[in-house]
Tab-separated table of N, CA and C in Angstrom:
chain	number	residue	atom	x	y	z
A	6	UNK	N	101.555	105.904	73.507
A	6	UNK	CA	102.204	106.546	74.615
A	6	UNK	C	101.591	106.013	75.912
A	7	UNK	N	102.830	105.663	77.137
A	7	UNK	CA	102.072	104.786	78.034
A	7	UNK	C	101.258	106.231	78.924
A	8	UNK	N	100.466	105.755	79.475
A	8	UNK	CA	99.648	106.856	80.312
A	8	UNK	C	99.824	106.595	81.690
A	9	UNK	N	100.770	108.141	82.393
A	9	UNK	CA	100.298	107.859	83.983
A	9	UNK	C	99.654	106.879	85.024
A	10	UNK	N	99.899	106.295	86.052
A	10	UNK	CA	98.976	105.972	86.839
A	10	UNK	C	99.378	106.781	88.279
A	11	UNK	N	97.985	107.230	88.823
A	11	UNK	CA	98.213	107.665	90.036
A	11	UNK	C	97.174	107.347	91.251
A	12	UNK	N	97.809	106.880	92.039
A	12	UNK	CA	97.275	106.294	93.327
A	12	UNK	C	97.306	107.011	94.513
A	13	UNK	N	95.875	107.492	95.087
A	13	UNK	CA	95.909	108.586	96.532
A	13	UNK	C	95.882	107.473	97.231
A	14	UNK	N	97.446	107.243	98.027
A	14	UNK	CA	97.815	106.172	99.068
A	14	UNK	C	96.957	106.380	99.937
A	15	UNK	N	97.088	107.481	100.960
A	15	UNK	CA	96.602	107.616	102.035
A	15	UNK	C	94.571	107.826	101.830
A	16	UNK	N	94.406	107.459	100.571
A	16	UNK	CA	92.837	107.379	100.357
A	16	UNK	C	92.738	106.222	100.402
A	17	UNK	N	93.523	105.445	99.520
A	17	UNK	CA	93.275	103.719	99.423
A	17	UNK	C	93.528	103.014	100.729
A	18	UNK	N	94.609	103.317	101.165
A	18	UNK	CA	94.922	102.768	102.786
A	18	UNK	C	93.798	103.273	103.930
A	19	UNK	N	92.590	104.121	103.668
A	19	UNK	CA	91.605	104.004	104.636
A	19	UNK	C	90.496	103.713	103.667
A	20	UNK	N	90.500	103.320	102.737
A	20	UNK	CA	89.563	102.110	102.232
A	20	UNK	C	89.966	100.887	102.947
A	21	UNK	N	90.705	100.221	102.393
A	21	UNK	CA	91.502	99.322	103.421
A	21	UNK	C	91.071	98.702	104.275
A	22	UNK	N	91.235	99.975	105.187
A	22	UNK	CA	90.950	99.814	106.492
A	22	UNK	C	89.986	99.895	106.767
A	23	UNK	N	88.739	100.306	105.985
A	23	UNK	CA	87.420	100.292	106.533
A	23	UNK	C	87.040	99.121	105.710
A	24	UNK	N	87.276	98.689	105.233
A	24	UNK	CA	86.963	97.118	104.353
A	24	UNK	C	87.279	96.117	105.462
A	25	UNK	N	88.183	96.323	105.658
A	25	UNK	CA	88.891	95.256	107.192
A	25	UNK	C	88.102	95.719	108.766
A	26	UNK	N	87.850	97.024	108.503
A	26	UNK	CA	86.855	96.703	110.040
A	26	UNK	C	85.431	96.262	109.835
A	27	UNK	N	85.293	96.624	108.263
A	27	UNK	CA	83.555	95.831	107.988
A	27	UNK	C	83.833	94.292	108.297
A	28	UNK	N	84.823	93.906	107.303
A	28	UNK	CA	84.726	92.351	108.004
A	28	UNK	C	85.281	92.033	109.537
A	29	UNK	N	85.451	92.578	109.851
A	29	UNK	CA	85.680	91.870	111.543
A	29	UNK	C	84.527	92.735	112.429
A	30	UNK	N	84.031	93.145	112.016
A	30	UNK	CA	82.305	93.814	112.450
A	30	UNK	C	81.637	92.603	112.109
A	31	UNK	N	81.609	92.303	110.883
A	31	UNK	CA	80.538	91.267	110.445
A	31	UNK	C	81.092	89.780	110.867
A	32	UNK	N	82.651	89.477	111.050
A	32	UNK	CA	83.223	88.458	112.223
A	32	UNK	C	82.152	88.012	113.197
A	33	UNK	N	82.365	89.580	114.313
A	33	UNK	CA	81.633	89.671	114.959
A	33	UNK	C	80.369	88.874	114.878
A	34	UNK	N	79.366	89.780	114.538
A	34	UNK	CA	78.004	89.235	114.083
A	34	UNK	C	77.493	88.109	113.702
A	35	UNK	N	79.145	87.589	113.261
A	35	UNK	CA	78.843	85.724	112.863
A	35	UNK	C	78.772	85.141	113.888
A	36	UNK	N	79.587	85.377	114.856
A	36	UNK	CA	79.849	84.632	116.050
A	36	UNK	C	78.834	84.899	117.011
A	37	UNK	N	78.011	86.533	117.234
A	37	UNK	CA	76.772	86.099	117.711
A	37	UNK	C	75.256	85.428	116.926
A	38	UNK	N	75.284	85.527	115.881
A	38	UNK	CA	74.308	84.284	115.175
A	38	UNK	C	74.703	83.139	115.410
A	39	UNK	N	75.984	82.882	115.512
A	39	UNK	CA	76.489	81.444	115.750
A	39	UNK	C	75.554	80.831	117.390
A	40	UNK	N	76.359	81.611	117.963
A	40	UNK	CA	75.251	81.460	119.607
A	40	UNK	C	74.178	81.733	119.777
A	41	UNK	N	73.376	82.675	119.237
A	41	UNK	CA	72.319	82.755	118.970
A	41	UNK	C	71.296	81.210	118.955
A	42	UNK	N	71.787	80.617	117.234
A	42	UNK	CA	71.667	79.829	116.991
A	42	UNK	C	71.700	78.459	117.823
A	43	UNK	N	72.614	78.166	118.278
A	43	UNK	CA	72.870	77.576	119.072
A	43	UNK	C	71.841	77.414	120.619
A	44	UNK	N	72.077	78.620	120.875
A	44	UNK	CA	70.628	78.585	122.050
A	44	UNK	C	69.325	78.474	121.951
A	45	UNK	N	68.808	78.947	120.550
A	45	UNK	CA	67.484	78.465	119.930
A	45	UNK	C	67.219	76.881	119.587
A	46	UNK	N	68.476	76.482	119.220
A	46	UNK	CA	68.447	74.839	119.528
A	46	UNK	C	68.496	74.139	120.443
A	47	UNK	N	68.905	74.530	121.733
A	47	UNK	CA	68.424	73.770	123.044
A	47	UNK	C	67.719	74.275	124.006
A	48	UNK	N	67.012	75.882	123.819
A	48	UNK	CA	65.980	76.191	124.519
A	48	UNK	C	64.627	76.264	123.908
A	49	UNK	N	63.865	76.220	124.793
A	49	UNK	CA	62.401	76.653	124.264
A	49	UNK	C	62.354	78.434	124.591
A	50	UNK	N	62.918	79.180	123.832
A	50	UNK	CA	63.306	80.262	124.150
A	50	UNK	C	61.328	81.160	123.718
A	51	UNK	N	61.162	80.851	122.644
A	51	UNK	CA	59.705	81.557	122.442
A	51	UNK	C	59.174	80.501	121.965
A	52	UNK	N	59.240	79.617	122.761
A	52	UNK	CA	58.192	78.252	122.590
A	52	UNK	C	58.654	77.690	121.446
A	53	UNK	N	58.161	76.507	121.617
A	53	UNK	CA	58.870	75.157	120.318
A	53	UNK	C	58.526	75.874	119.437
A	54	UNK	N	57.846	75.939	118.735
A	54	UNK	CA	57.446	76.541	117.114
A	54	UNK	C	58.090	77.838	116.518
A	55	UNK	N	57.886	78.547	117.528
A	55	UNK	CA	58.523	80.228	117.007
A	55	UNK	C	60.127	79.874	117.407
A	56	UNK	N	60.915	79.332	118.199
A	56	UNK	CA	61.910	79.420	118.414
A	56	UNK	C	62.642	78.377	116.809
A	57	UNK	N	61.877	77.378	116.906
A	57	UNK	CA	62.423	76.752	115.600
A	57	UNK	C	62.715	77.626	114.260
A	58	UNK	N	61.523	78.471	114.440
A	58	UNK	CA	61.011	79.000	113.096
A	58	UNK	C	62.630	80.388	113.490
A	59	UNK	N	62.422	81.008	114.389
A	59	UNK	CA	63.796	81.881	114.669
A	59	UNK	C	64.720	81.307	114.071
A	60	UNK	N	65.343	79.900	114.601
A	60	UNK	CA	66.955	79.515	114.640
A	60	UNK	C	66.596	78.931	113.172
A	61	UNK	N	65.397	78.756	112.756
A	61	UNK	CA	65.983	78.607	110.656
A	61	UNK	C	66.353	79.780	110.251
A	62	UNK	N	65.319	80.503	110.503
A	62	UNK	CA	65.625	82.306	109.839
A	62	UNK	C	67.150	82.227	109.729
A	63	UNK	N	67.904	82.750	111.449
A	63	UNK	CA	69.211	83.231	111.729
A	63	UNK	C	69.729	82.404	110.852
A	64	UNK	N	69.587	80.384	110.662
A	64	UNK	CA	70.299	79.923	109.862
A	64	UNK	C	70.888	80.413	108.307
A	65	UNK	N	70.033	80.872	108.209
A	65	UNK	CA	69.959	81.448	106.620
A	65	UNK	C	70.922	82.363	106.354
A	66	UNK	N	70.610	83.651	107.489
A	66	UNK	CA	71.319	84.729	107.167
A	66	UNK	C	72.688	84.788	107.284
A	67	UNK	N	73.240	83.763	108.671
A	67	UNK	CA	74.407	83.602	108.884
A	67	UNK	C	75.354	83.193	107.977
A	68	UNK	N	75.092	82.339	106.850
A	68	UNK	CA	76.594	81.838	106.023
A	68	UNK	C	76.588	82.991	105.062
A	69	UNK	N	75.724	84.041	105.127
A	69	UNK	CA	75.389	85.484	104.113
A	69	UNK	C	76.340	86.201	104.622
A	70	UNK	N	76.253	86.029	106.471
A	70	UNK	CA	77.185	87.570	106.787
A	70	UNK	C	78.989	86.717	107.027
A	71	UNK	N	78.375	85.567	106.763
A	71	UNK	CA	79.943	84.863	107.137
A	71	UNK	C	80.699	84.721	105.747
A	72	UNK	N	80.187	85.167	104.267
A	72	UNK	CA	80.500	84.848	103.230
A	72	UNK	C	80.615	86.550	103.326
A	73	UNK	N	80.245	87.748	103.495
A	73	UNK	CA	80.186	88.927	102.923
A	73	UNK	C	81.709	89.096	103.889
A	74	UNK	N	81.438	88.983	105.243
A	74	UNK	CA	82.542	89.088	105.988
A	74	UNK	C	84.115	88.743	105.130
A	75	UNK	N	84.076	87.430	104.987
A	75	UNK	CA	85.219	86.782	103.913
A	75	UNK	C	85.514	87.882	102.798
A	76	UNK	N	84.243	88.578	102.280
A	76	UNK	CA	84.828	88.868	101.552
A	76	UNK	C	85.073	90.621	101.513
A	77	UNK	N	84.862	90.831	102.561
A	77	UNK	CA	85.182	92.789	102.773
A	77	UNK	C	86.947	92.668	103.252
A	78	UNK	N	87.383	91.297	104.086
A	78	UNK	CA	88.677	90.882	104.362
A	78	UNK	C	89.560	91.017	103.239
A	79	UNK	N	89.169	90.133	101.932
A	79	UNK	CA	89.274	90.161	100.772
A	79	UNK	C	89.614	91.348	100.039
A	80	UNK	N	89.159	92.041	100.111
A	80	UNK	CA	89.163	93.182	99.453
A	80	UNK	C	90.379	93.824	100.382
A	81	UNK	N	90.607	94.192	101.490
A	81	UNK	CA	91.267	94.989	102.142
A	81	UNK	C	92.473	94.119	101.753
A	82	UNK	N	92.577	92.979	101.566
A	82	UNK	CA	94.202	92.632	101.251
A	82	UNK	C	94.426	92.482	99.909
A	83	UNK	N	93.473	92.470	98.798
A	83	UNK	CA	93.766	93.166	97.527
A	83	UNK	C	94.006	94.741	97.444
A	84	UNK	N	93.443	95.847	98.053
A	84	UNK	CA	93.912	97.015	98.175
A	84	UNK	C	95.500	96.895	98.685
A	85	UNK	N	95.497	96.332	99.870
A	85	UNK	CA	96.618	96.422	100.424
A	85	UNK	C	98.051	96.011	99.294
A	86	UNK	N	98.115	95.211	98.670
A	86	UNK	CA	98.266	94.127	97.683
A	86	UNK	C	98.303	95.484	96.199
A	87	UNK	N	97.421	96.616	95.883
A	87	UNK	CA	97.859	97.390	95.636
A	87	UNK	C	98.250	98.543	95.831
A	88	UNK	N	98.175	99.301	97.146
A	88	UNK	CA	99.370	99.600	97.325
A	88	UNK	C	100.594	99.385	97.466
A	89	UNK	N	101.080	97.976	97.544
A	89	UNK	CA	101.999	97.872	97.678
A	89	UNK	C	102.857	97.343	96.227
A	90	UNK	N	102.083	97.115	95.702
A	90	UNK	CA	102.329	96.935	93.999
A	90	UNK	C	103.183	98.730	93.574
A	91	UNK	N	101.553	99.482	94.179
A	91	UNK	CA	102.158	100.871	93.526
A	91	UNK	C	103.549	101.487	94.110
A	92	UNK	N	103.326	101.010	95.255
A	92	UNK	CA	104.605	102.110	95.697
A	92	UNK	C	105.984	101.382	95.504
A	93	UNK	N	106.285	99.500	95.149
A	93	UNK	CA	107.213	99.502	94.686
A	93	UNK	C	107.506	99.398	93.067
A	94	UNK	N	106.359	99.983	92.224
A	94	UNK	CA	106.992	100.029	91.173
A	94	UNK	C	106.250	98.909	90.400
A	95	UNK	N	106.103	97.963	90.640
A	95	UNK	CA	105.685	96.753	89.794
A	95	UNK	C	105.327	97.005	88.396
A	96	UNK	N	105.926	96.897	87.594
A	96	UNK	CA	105.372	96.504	85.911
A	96	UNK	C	104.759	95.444	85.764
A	97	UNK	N	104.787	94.344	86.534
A	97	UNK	CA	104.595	92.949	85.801
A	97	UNK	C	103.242	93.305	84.766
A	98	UNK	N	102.356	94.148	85.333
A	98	UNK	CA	100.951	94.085	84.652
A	98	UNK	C	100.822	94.991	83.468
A	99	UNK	N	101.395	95.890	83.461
A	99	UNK	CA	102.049	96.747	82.762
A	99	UNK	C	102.610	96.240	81.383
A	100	UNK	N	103.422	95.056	81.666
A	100	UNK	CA	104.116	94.008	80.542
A	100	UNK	C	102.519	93.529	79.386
A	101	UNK	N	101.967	93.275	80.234
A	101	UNK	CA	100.745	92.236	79.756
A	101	UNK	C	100.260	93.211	78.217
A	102	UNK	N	100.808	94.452	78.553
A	102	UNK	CA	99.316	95.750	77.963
A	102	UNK	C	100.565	96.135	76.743
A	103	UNK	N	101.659	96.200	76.600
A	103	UNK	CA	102.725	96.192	75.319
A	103	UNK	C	102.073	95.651	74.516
């Protein structure tokens, strides 16, 4: 016997949406490590040594928040992607499980 599925739209649609403002928060944050970065490479901001030793650090962390970013985006358009599966009905996946 097939079993129910039930989806709280208006719960999943502010997942969603807070998945999609984490990544454009963490957007954000890329783009100031990006400059960040950038200014630690042509100033002597806390002297040659510590400023080097800074703009590796930031290096590091940045493709972390630029890869997590990608992927909180990700997620909000797979939610999105099911709600919109649920509310028109879609079997296709449904087929797979017969």
């Amino acid at each position: 016997m097939a079993e129910e599925v039930f989806m709280d739209i208006p719960q999943v649609q502010k997942m969603s949406e807070a998945f999609g403002n984490f990544g454009d928060i963490l957007q954000g944050v890329n783009k100031v490590l990006e400059m960040t970065i950038m200014v630690l490479r042509t100033t002597a901001f806390v002297g040659l040594v510590g400023g080097i030793a800074v703009e590796r650090y930031l290096s590091v962390i940045k493709p972390r928040v630029e890869k997590m970013a990608q992927k909180m985006l990700e997620l909000q358009g797979d939610l999105q992607g099911a709600i919109n599966n649920y509310q028109t009905g879609d079997e296709s996946g449904s087929r797979r499980f017969r």
